[in-house]
CSV table of C-alpha atoms and ligand atoms in Angstrom, one decimal:
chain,number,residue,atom,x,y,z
A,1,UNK,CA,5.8,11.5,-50.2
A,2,UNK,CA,9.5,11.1,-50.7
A,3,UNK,CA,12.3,12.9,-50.0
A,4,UNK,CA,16.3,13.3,-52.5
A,5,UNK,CA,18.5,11.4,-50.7
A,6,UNK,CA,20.4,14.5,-49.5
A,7,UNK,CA,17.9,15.2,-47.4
A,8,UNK,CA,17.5,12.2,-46.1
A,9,UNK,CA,21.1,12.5,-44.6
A,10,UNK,CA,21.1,15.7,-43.5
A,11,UNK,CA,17.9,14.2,-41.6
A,12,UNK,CA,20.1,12.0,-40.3
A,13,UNK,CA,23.0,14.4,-39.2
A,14,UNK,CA,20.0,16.5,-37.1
A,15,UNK,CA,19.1,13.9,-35.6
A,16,UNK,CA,22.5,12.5,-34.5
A,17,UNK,CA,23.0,16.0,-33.5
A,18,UNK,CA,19.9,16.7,-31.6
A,19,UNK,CA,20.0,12.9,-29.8
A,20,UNK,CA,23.6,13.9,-28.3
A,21,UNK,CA,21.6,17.5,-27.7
A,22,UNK,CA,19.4,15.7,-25.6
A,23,UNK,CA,21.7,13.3,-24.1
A,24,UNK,CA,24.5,15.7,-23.2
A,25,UNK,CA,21.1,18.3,-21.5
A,26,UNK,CA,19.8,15.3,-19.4
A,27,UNK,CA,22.8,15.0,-18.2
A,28,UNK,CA,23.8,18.0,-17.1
A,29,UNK,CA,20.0,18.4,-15.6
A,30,UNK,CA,21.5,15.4,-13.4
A,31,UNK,CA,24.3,17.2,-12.1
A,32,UNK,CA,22.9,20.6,-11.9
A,33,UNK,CA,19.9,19.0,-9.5
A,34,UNK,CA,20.7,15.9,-8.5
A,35,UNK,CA,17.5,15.7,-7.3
A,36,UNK,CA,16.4,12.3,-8.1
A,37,UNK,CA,19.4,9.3,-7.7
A,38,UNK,CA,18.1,6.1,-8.8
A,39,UNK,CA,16.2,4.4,-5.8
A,40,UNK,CA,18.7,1.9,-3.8
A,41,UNK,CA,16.3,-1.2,-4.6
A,42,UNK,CA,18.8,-3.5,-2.9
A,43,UNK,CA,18.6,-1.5,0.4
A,44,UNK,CA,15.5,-1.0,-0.1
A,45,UNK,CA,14.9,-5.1,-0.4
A,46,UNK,CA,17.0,-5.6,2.4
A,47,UNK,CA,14.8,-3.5,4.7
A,48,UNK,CA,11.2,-5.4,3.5
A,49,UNK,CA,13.2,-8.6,4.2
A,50,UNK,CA,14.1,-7.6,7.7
A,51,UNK,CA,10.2,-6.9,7.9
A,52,UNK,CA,9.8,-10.5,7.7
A,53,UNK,CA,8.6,-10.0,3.7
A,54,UNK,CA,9.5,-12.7,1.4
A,55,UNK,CA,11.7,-11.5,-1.3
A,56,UNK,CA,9.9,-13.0,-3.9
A,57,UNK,CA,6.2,-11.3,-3.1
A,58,UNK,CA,8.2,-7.9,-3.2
A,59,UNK,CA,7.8,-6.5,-6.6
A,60,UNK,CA,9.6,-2.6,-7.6
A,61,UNK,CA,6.2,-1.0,-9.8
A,62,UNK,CA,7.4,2.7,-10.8
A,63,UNK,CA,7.3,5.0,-7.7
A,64,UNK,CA,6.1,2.2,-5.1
A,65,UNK,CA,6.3,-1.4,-4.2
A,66,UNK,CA,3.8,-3.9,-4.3
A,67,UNK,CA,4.1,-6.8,-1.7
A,68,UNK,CA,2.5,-10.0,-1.1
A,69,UNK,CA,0.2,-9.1,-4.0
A,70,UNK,CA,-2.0,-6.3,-2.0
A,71,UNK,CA,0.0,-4.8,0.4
A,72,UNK,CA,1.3,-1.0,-1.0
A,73,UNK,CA,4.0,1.5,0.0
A,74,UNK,CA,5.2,4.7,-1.8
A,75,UNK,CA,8.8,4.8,-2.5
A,76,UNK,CA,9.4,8.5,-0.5
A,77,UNK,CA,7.7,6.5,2.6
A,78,UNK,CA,9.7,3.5,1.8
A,79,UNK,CA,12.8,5.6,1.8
A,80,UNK,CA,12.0,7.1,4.8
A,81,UNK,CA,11.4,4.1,6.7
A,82,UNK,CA,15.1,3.0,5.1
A,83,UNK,CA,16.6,6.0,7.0
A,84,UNK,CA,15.0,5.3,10.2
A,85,UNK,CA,15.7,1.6,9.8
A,86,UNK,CA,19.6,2.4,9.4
A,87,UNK,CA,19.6,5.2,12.0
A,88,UNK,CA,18.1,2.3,14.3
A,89,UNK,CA,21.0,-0.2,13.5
A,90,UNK,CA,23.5,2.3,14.0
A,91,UNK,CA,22.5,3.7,17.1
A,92,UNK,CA,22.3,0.3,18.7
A,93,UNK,CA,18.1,0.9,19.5
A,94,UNK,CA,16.3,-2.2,19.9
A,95,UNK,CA,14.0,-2.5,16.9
A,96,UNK,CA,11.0,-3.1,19.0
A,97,UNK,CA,7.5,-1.7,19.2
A,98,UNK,CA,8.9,1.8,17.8
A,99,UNK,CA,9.0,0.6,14.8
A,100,UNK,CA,5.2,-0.6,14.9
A,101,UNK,CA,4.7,2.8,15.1
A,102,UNK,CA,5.7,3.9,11.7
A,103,UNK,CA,3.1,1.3,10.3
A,104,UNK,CA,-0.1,2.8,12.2
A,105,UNK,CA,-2.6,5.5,12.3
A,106,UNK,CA,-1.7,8.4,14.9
A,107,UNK,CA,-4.7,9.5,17.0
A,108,UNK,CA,-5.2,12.3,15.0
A,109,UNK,CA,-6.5,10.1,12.2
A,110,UNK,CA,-7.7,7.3,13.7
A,111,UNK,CA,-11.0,8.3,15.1
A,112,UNK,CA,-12.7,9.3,11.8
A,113,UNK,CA,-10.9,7.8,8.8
A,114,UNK,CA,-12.7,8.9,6.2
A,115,UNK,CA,-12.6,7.3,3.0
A,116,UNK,CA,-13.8,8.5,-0.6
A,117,UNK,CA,-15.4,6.7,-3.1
A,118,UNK,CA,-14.7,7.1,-6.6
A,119,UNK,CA,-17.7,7.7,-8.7
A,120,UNK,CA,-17.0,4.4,-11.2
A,121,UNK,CA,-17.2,2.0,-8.2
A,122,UNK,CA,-20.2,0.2,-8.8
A,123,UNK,CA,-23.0,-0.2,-6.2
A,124,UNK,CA,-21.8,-3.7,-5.8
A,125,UNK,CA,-18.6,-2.8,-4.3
A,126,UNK,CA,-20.2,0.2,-2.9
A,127,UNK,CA,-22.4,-1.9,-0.8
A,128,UNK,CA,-19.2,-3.4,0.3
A,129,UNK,CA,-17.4,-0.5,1.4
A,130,UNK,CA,-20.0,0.3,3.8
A,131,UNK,CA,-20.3,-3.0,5.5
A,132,UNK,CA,-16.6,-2.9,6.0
A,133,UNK,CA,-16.9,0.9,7.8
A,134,UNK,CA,-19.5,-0.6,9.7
A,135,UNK,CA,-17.7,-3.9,10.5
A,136,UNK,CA,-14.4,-2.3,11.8
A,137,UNK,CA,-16.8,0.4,13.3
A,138,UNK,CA,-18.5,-1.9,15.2
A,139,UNK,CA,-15.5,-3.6,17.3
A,140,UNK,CA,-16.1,-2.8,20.7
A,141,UNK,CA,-13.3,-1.6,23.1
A,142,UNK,CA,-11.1,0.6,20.4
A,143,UNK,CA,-10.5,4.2,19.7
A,144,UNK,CA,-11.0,3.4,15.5
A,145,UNK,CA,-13.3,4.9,13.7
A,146,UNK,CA,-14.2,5.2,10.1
A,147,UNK,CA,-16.9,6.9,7.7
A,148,UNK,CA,-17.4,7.7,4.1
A,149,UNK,CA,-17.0,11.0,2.8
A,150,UNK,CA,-18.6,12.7,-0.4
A,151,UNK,CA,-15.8,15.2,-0.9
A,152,UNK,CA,-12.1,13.4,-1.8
A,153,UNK,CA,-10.5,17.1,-0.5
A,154,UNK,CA,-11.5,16.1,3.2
A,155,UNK,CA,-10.7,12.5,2.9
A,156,UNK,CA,-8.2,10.4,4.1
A,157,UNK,CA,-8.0,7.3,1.4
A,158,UNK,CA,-9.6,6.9,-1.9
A,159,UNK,CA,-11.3,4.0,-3.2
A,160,UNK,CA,-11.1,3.9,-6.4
A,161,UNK,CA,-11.7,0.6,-9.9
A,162,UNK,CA,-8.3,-0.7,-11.5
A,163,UNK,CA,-8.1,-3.3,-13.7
A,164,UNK,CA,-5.2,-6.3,-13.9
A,165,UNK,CA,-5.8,-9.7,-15.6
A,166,UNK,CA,-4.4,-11.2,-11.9
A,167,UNK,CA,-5.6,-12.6,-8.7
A,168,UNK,CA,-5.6,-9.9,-6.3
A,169,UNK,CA,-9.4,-8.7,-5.5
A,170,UNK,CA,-8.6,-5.2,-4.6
A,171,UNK,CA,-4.8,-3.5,-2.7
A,172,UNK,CA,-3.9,-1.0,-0.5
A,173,UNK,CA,-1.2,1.1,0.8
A,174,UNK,CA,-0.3,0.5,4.4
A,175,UNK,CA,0.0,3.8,6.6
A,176,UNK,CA,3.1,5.7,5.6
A,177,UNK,CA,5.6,7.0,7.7
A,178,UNK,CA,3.5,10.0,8.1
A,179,UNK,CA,1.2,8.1,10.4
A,180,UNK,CA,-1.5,8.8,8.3
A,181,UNK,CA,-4.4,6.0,6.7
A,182,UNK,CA,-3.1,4.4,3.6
A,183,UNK,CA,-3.8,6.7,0.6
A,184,UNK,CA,-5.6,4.2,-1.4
A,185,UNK,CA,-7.5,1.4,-2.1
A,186,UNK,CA,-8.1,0.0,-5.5
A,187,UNK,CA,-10.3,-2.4,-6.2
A,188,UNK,CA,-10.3,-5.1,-9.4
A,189,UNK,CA,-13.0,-4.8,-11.7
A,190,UNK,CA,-12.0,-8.3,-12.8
A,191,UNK,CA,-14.0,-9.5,-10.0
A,192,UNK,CA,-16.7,-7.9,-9.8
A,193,UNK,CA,-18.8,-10.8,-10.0
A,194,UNK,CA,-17.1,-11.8,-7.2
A,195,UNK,CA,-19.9,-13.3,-4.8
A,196,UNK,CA,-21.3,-10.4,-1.6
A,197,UNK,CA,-20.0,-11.9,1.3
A,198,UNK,CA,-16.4,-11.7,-0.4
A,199,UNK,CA,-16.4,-8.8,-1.6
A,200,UNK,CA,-17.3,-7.5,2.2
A,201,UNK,CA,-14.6,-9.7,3.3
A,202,UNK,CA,-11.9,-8.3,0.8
A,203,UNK,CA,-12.6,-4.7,1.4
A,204,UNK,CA,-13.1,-5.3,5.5
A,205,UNK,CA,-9.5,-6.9,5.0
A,206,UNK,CA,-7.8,-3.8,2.8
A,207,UNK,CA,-9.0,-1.4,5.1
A,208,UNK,CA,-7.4,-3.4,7.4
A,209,UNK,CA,-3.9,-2.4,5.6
A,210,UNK,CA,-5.3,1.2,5.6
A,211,UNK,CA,-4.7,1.0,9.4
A,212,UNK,CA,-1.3,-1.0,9.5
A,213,UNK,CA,-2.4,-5.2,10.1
A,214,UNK,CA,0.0,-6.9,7.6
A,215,UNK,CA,-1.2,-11.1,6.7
A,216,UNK,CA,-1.7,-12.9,9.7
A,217,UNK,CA,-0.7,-16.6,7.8
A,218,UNK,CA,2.8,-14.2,6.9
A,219,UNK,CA,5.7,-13.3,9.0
A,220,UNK,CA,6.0,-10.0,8.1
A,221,UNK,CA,5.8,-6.8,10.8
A,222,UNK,CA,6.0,-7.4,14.3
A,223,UNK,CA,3.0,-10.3,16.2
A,224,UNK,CA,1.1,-8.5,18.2
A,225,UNK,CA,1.4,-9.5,21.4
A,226,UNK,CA,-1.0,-11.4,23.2
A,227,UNK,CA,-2.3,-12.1,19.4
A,228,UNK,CA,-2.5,-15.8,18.0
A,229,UNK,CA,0.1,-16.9,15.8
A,230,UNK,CA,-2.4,-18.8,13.7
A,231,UNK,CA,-5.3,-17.5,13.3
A,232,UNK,CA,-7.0,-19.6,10.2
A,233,UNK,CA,-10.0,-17.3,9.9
A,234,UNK,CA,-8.6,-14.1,10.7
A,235,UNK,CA,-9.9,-11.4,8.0
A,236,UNK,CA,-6.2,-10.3,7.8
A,237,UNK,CA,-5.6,-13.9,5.9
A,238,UNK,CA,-4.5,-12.9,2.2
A,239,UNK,CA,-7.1,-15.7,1.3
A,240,UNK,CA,-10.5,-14.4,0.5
A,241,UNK,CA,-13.0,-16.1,2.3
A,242,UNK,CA,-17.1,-15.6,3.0
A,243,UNK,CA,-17.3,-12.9,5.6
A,244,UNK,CA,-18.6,-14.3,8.9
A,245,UNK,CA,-16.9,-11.8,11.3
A,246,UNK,CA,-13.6,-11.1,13.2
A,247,UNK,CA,-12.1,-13.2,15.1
A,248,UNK,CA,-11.4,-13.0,18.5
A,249,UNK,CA,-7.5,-12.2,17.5
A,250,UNK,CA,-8.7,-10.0,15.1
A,251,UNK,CA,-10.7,-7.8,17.6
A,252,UNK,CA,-8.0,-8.3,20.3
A,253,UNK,CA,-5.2,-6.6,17.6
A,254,UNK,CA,-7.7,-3.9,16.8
A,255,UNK,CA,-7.9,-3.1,20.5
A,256,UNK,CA,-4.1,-3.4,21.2
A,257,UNK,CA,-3.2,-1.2,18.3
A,258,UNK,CA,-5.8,1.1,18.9
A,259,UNK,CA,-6.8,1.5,22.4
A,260,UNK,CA,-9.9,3.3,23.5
B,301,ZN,ZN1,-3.7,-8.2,2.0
């Protein structure tokens, strides 16, 4: 079908006139609200990077950042933690152990963290999932608890299957400024034939980001006192590896950050 050419241009005049329509109502929508400025990446940057993040694992994805592959915040929370961070500089407070605080799960959480599981995660990873609950379950000396739920409405953190032709196994959001559990985890479907012992070892380690442990072989966040600066086998490593337990500066974080 085919239209006279004087149709064609008065096509063209309406839609010259409804694109500056458009253009001229977004706009004013941006003045009228001014609800949502364009996030301050750079400030935003500079903040990670005084974390001890390396600016080149921090990577801007829509409403949240993704660092050092797995590692997830929420722009609002990231904002937030901006705010405080400046408020901090300007009022001359040490940036000390406070600040640890924004990354970990407040005692009203972190006895029962309850996570859901998304119906398409196969048994596999389901398998998984419960030997991490029961591995982090099972350090002695610590407040933390975890269980899986069957209803997402009471639950703390979903689990649910991406997919990304990449190499990270499975990432998850760190607590927000909320002091609540990191709101998910997703895991890569791209390995599920990953072998059993890594999978347990992957998902023991995202849950570990659930509860605020950043890498151990990174500088980011604060060391944990008393903790070992290299700790090869630590399940907080971003290197998969066969599970064969926490360490002892894994369990003696767990019990600093989380005392009974
Ligand atoms: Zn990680």
């Amino acid at each position: 079908m085919k239209q006279p050419n004087g149709g064609y241009i008065s096509s063209v005049i309406c839609l010259v006139a409804l694109i500056l329509l458009f253009s001229s109502c977004s706009k004013k929508d941006k003045e009228l609200n001014g609800l949502s400025p364009t996030p301050n990446v750079k400030e935003m940057t500079n903040y990670l990077v005084s974390q001890g993040f390396d600016e080149q694992h921090i990577v801007f994805d829509k409403d949240r950042v993704v660092i050092e592959s797995d590692i997830i915040m929420t722009l609002p929370d990231l904002e937030q933690r901006v705010a405080t961070w400046k408020r901090e500089q300007q009022s001359g407070v040490p940036q000390t152990e406070q600040r640890r605080n924004t990354y970990i799960v407040s005692n009203v959480y972190n006895t029962n963290i309850k996570f859901y599981i998304d119906p398409a995660v196969p048994a596999s990873w389901r398998t998984a999932i419960q030997g991490a609950v029961n591995n982090w379950n099972a350090i002695n000396g610590t407040r933390l608890g975890m269980s899986i739920v069957a209803n997402q409405a009471s639950a703390n953190t979903r689990i649910f299957m991406g997919f990304e032709s990449s190499n990270w196994i499975a990432r998850a959001y760190l607590p927000g400024s909320d002091s609540k559990p990191g709101v998910t985890v997703e895991i890569n479907s791209n390995f599920n034939n990953l072998e059993a012992s890594k999978k347990l070892f992957a998902l023991t380690h995202e849950f570990g980001h659930t509860i605020g442990f950043h890498h151990t072989n990174q500088t980011s966040g604060v060391l944990i006192p008393g903790t070992p600066s290299v700790d090869p086998n630590s399940v907080m490593n971003s290197f998969v590896l066969p599970w064969n337990g926490f360490t002892s500066g894994d369990i003696l974080a767990t019990q600093i950050l989380y005392p009974q």
